[in-house]
Amino acid sequence: MDELDPFDPNIEQKLDQMDLQYEQETGKPAFIEDIVTTWGAPCRQMTCPIYIRVNKAVQKAYLYQNGRQIDTWLVSTGIAGRGTPNFEGRPNGRIYDRYTSTKYPEGDYKGLGNMPYAVFYNGGFAIHGTTTGNIKRLGTRASHGCVRVHPDNGYTFNRLVRQYGISNVWISIYE
């Protein structure tokens, strides 16, 4: 499969193909079942059990759990011409532990491809881990539109989304 291009007008068809391939290769579903644990009004931003704020201006992400900041991470957002769009909302449910781009192979992280622990939030845009060779680029604009994080942080976020469900997670991406 060619490189995932979140700007591609046919992204949904390509994602459907990726889902099928992922499910065939791993035996796991490409989408997580949602777990609704909040009561009353739906959560938004800091009222969600899991909230991540990505500040593109400083290339950092701030992770909150139950209203308390638990971590700050360096990120890489989109380069000029492939900028990461602003976003407010929940993950879309598509979540992979491994994915490999064939167009930009740039290595493999422990057998999980070059986009490990991807949590998709808008079409082909995802928050995902990066490869060992790109860890040094975190803190600078270096991606093709996604939000790259250290693979350990990608794992943490991926597992929190799986644990809490998409209804209890909010993502804010802004300049």
mmCIF file of C-alpha atoms in Angstrom:
data_model
loop_
_atom_site.group_PDB
_atom_site.id
_atom_site.type_symbol
_atom_site.label_atom_id
_atom_site.label_comp_id
_atom_site.label_asym_id
_atom_site.label_seq_id
_atom_site.Cartn_x
_atom_site.Cartn_y
_atom_site.Cartn_z
ATOM 1 C CA MET A 1 0.000 0.000 0.000
ATOM 2 C CA ASP A 2 1.244 3.482 -0.800
ATOM 3 C CA GLU A 3 1.997 6.111 1.802
ATOM 4 C CA LEU A 4 -0.948 7.266 3.824
ATOM 5 C CA ASP A 5 -1.605 10.820 2.689
ATOM 6 C CA PRO A 6 -4.150 12.490 4.986
ATOM 7 C CA PHE A 7 -4.716 15.176 2.330
ATOM 8 C CA ASP A 8 -5.729 12.631 -0.362
ATOM 9 C CA PRO A 9 -9.351 13.164 -1.498
ATOM 10 C CA ASN A 10 -9.745 9.342 -1.578
ATOM 11 C CA ILE A 11 -8.430 8.882 1.961
ATOM 12 C CA GLU A 12 -11.494 7.040 3.260
ATOM 13 C CA GLN A 13 -11.195 4.336 0.576
ATOM 14 C CA LYS A 14 -7.501 3.900 1.340
ATOM 15 C CA LEU A 15 -8.224 3.727 5.068
ATOM 16 C CA ASP A 16 -10.841 1.028 4.433
ATOM 17 C CA GLN A 17 -8.170 -0.962 2.566
ATOM 18 C CA MET A 18 -5.734 -0.413 5.421
ATOM 19 C CA ASP A 19 -8.343 -1.583 7.928
ATOM 20 C CA LEU A 20 -8.876 -4.810 6.018
ATOM 21 C CA GLN A 21 -5.128 -5.390 5.673
ATOM 22 C CA TYR A 22 -4.542 -4.641 9.365
ATOM 23 C CA GLU A 23 -7.300 -7.020 10.449
ATOM 24 C CA GLN A 24 -5.992 -9.788 8.158
ATOM 25 C CA GLU A 25 -2.392 -9.375 9.363
ATOM 26 C CA THR A 26 -3.075 -9.002 13.084
ATOM 27 C CA GLY A 27 -6.402 -10.713 13.675
ATOM 28 C CA LYS A 28 -7.413 -7.565 15.605
ATOM 29 C CA PRO A 29 -10.150 -5.106 14.672
ATOM 30 C CA ALA A 30 -9.034 -1.778 13.208
ATOM 31 C CA PHE A 31 -11.694 0.033 15.251
ATOM 32 C CA ILE A 32 -12.106 -0.127 19.000
ATOM 33 C CA GLU A 33 -15.433 -0.633 20.665
ATOM 34 C CA ASP A 34 -16.417 2.506 22.505
ATOM 35 C CA ILE A 35 -16.649 2.382 26.267
ATOM 36 C CA VAL A 36 -18.927 5.028 27.731
ATOM 37 C CA THR A 37 -18.134 5.658 31.382
ATOM 38 C CA THR A 38 -19.092 9.300 31.786
ATOM 39 C CA TRP A 39 -22.622 10.210 32.832
ATOM 40 C CA GLY A 40 -24.593 13.324 32.080
ATOM 41 C CA ALA A 41 -23.418 15.724 29.402
ATOM 42 C CA PRO A 42 -20.747 14.441 27.027
ATOM 43 C CA CYS A 43 -17.230 15.420 28.022
ATOM 44 C CA ARG A 44 -15.224 18.014 26.172
ATOM 45 C CA GLN A 45 -11.603 19.042 26.633
ATOM 46 C CA MET A 46 -10.640 19.092 30.342
ATOM 47 C CA THR A 47 -13.916 17.468 31.401
ATOM 48 C CA CYS A 48 -12.923 14.265 29.574
ATOM 49 C CA PRO A 49 -11.051 11.615 31.552
ATOM 50 C CA ILE A 50 -8.321 11.728 28.871
ATOM 51 C CA TYR A 51 -7.445 15.004 27.171
ATOM 52 C CA ILE A 52 -4.462 15.768 24.950
ATOM 53 C CA ARG A 53 -3.594 19.309 23.802
ATOM 54 C CA VAL A 54 -1.137 19.623 20.935
ATOM 55 C CA ASN A 55 0.404 23.088 20.586
ATOM 56 C CA LYS A 56 1.930 23.318 17.112
ATOM 57 C CA ALA A 57 3.642 26.642 17.883
ATOM 58 C CA VAL A 58 5.882 25.022 20.508
ATOM 59 C CA GLN A 59 5.724 21.435 19.144
ATOM 60 C CA LYS A 60 4.517 19.964 22.428
ATOM 61 C CA ALA A 61 1.629 17.841 23.622
ATOM 62 C CA TYR A 62 0.149 18.052 27.096
ATOM 63 C CA LEU A 63 -1.571 14.921 28.391
ATOM 64 C CA TYR A 64 -4.253 15.148 31.079
ATOM 65 C CA GLN A 65 -5.951 12.375 33.005
ATOM 66 C CA ASN A 66 -9.031 13.237 35.056
ATOM 67 C CA GLY A 67 -8.252 16.963 34.800
ATOM 68 C CA ARG A 68 -4.648 16.652 36.016
ATOM 69 C CA GLN A 69 -1.667 17.099 33.692
ATOM 70 C CA ILE A 70 0.311 13.874 33.796
ATOM 71 C CA ASP A 71 2.876 14.438 31.045
ATOM 72 C CA THR A 72 4.336 16.784 28.431
ATOM 73 C CA TRP A 73 5.794 15.423 25.202
ATOM 74 C CA LEU A 74 7.754 16.805 22.290
ATOM 75 C CA VAL A 75 5.906 16.278 19.000
ATOM 76 C CA SER A 76 6.481 16.776 15.304
ATOM 77 C CA THR A 77 3.611 18.224 13.316
ATOM 78 C CA GLY A 78 3.394 18.877 9.574
ATOM 79 C CA ILE A 79 6.069 20.533 7.505
ATOM 80 C CA ALA A 80 5.342 23.525 5.240
ATOM 81 C CA GLY A 81 2.810 22.559 2.594
ATOM 82 C CA ARG A 82 1.667 19.554 4.660
ATOM 83 C CA GLY A 83 0.675 21.346 7.831
ATOM 84 C CA THR A 84 -1.263 19.575 10.537
ATOM 85 C CA PRO A 85 -4.750 21.108 10.599
ATOM 86 C CA ASN A 86 -6.251 22.438 13.801
ATOM 87 C CA PHE A 87 -8.695 19.998 15.384
ATOM 88 C CA GLU A 88 -11.156 19.774 18.278
ATOM 89 C CA GLY A 89 -12.861 16.454 18.898
ATOM 90 C CA ARG A 90 -12.640 12.784 19.692
ATOM 91 C CA PRO A 91 -10.615 10.024 18.064
ATOM 92 C CA ASN A 92 -12.614 8.452 15.258
ATOM 93 C CA GLY A 93 -12.191 4.912 16.625
ATOM 94 C CA ARG A 94 -9.594 3.670 14.124
ATOM 95 C CA ILE A 95 -6.609 2.544 16.159
ATOM 96 C CA TYR A 96 -3.581 0.479 15.071
ATOM 97 C CA ASP A 97 -0.662 -0.882 17.017
ATOM 98 C CA ARG A 98 1.373 -1.148 13.835
ATOM 99 C CA TYR A 99 1.394 0.444 10.430
ATOM 100 C CA THR A 100 4.128 0.665 7.806
ATOM 101 C CA SER A 101 4.359 3.282 5.098
ATOM 102 C CA THR A 102 5.868 1.918 1.877
ATOM 103 C CA LYS A 103 6.450 5.319 0.286
ATOM 104 C CA TYR A 104 8.412 6.724 3.233
ATOM 105 C CA PRO A 105 9.743 3.593 4.939
ATOM 106 C CA GLU A 106 12.222 5.478 7.178
ATOM 107 C CA GLY A 107 12.765 2.442 9.364
ATOM 108 C CA ASP A 108 10.746 0.197 11.577
ATOM 109 C CA TYR A 109 10.117 0.500 15.286
ATOM 110 C CA LYS A 110 10.384 -2.918 16.957
ATOM 111 C CA GLY A 111 8.374 -4.657 14.228
ATOM 112 C CA LEU A 112 5.510 -2.163 14.501
ATOM 113 C CA GLY A 113 6.299 -0.204 11.334
ATOM 114 C CA ASN A 114 7.092 3.461 11.043
ATOM 115 C CA MET A 115 3.769 4.703 12.492
ATOM 116 C CA PRO A 116 3.402 2.589 15.643
ATOM 117 C CA TYR A 117 0.460 2.993 18.006
ATOM 118 C CA ALA A 118 -1.593 5.180 15.647
ATOM 119 C CA VAL A 119 -4.778 6.756 17.017
ATOM 120 C CA PHE A 120 -6.716 8.333 14.146
ATOM 121 C CA TYR A 121 -8.800 11.410 14.832
ATOM 122 C CA ASN A 122 -9.814 12.883 11.463
ATOM 123 C CA GLY A 123 -9.706 10.889 8.230
ATOM 124 C CA GLY A 124 -6.062 9.950 7.683
ATOM 125 C CA PHE A 125 -4.678 12.195 10.425
ATOM 126 C CA ALA A 126 -3.373 10.401 13.496
ATOM 127 C CA ILE A 127 -1.305 10.786 16.614
ATOM 128 C CA HIS A 128 1.339 8.069 16.367
ATOM 129 C CA GLY A 129 4.806 7.031 17.411
ATOM 130 C CA THR A 130 7.788 7.651 15.167
ATOM 131 C CA THR A 131 10.846 5.586 14.288
ATOM 132 C CA THR A 132 14.103 5.591 16.195
ATOM 133 C CA GLY A 133 15.761 7.664 13.436
ATOM 134 C CA ASN A 134 13.142 10.404 13.735
ATOM 135 C CA ILE A 135 13.083 10.676 17.529
ATOM 136 C CA LYS A 136 15.794 13.354 17.294
ATOM 137 C CA ARG A 137 13.421 15.446 15.126
ATOM 138 C CA LEU A 138 10.694 15.603 17.778
ATOM 139 C CA GLY A 139 10.189 19.216 18.803
ATOM 140 C CA THR A 140 10.400 20.372 15.166
ATOM 141 C CA ARG A 141 7.955 20.318 12.251
ATOM 142 C CA ALA A 142 8.869 17.123 10.445
ATOM 143 C CA SER A 143 5.746 15.085 9.605
ATOM 144 C CA HIS A 144 3.562 14.762 6.521
ATOM 145 C CA GLY A 145 0.542 16.068 8.466
ATOM 146 C CA CYS A 146 0.131 13.683 11.398
ATOM 147 C CA VAL A 147 1.250 14.342 14.962
ATOM 148 C CA ARG A 148 4.359 12.279 15.683
ATOM 149 C CA VAL A 149 5.349 11.418 19.246
ATOM 150 C CA HIS A 150 8.018 9.239 20.838
ATOM 151 C CA PRO A 151 6.921 5.593 20.440
ATOM 152 C CA ASP A 152 6.707 5.137 24.219
ATOM 153 C CA ASN A 153 4.323 8.105 24.366
ATOM 154 C CA GLY A 154 2.392 6.773 21.381
ATOM 155 C CA TYR A 155 1.943 3.515 23.281
ATOM 156 C CA THR A 156 0.748 5.374 26.374
ATOM 157 C CA PHE A 157 -1.841 7.403 24.456
ATOM 158 C CA ASN A 158 -2.967 4.390 22.399
ATOM 159 C CA ARG A 159 -3.548 2.356 25.554
ATOM 160 C CA LEU A 160 -5.377 5.179 27.329
ATOM 161 C CA VAL A 161 -7.734 5.509 24.352
ATOM 162 C CA ARG A 162 -8.314 1.749 24.370
ATOM 163 C CA GLN A 163 -8.889 1.765 28.152
ATOM 164 C CA TYR A 164 -11.219 4.767 28.363
ATOM 165 C CA GLY A 165 -12.952 4.568 24.952
ATOM 166 C CA ILE A 166 -13.326 7.306 22.392
ATOM 167 C CA SER A 167 -16.288 8.944 24.148
ATOM 168 C CA ASN A 168 -13.990 9.749 27.057
ATOM 169 C CA VAL A 169 -11.057 11.155 25.072
ATOM 170 C CA TRP A 170 -10.685 14.656 23.631
ATOM 171 C CA ILE A 171 -7.979 15.923 21.267
ATOM 172 C CA SER A 172 -7.185 19.629 20.748
ATOM 173 C CA ILE A 173 -4.667 20.617 18.088
ATOM 174 C CA TYR A 174 -3.967 24.302 17.593
ATOM 175 C CA GLU A 175 -1.288 26.831 16.643
#
